[in-house]
CSV table of C-alpha atoms in Angstrom, one decimal:
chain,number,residue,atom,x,y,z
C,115,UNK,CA,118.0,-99.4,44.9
C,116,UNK,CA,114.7,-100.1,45.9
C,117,UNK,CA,113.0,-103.2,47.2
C,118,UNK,CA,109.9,-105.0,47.2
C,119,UNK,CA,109.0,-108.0,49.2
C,120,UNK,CA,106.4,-110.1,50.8
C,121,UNK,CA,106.3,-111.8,54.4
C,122,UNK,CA,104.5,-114.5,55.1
C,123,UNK,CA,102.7,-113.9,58.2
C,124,UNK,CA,100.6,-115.7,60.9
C,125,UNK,CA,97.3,-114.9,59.0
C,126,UNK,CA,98.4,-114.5,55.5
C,127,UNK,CA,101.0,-112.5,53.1
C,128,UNK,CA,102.4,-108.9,53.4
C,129,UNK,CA,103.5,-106.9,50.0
C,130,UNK,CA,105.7,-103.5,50.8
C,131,UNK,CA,108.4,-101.4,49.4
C,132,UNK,CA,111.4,-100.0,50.7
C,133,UNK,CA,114.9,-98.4,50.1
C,134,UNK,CA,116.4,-100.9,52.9
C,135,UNK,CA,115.2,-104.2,53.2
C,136,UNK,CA,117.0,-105.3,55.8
C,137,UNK,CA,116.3,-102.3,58.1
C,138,UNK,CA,113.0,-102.9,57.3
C,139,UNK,CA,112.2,-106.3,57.7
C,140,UNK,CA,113.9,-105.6,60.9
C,141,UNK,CA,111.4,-103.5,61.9
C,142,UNK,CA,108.7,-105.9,61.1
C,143,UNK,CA,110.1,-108.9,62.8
C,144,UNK,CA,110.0,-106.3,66.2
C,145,UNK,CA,106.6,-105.6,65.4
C,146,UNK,CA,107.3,-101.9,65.0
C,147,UNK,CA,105.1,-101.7,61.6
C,148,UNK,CA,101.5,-101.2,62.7
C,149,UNK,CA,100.2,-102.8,59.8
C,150,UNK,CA,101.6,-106.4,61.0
C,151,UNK,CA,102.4,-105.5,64.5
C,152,UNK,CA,100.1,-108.0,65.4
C,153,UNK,CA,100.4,-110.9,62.9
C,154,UNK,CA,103.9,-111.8,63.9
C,155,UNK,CA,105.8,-113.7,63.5
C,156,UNK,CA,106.8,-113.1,59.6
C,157,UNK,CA,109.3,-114.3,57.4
C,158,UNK,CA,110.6,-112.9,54.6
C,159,UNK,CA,109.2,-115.0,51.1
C,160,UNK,CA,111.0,-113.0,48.5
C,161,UNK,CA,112.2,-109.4,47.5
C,162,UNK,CA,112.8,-107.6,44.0
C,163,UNK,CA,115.7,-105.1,43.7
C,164,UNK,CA,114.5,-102.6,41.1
C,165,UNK,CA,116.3,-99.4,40.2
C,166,UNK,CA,113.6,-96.8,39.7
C,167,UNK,CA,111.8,-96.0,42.4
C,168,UNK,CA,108.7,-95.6,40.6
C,169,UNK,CA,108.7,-99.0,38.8
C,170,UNK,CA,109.0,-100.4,42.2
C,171,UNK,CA,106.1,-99.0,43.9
C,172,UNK,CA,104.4,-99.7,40.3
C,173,UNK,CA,105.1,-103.5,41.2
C,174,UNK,CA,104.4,-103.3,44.6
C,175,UNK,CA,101.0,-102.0,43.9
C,176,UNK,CA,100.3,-105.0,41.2
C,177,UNK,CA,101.4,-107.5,43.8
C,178,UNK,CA,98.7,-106.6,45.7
C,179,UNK,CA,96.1,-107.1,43.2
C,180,UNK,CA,94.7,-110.8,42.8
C,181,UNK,CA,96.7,-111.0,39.7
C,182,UNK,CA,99.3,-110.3,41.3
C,183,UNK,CA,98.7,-112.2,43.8
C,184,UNK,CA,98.4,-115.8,41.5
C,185,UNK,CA,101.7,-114.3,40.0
C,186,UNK,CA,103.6,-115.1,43.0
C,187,UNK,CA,101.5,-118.3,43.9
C,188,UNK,CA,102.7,-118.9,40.5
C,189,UNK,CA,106.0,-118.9,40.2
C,190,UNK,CA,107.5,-118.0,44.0
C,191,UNK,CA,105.5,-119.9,46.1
């Protein structure tokens, strides 16, 4: 299974991917993910479970775009 989520963090939103959420928002809330190391603290909004790794990063990759991004103001936020 693979997962894709978005924090919320102290200057805006956070879209990844991974094959263990909780591992991994583990390491963000530790600050051991350079890419928000310094935006703590974050909290976890809302994650996907998707089967094919593929499809997920697929997803991940539209959340990041600014359609993607009214998706989630849309209906998760």
């Amino acid at each position: 299974m693979h997962y894709v989520y978005d924090l919320k963090c102290r200057n805006g939103y956070y879209v990844g991917c991974t094959d263990n959420i909780n591992e991994r928002v583990l390491r963000h809330q530790r600050g051991h993910v350079p890419a928000n190391a310094n935006r703590l603290p974050i909290e976890l909004k809302f994650y996907f479970a998707i089967q094919n790794k593929h499809t997920a990063f697929e997803f991940e990759k539209y959340l990041k775009t600014g359609s993607g991004r009214a998706f989630i103001n849309k209906h998760l936020n």
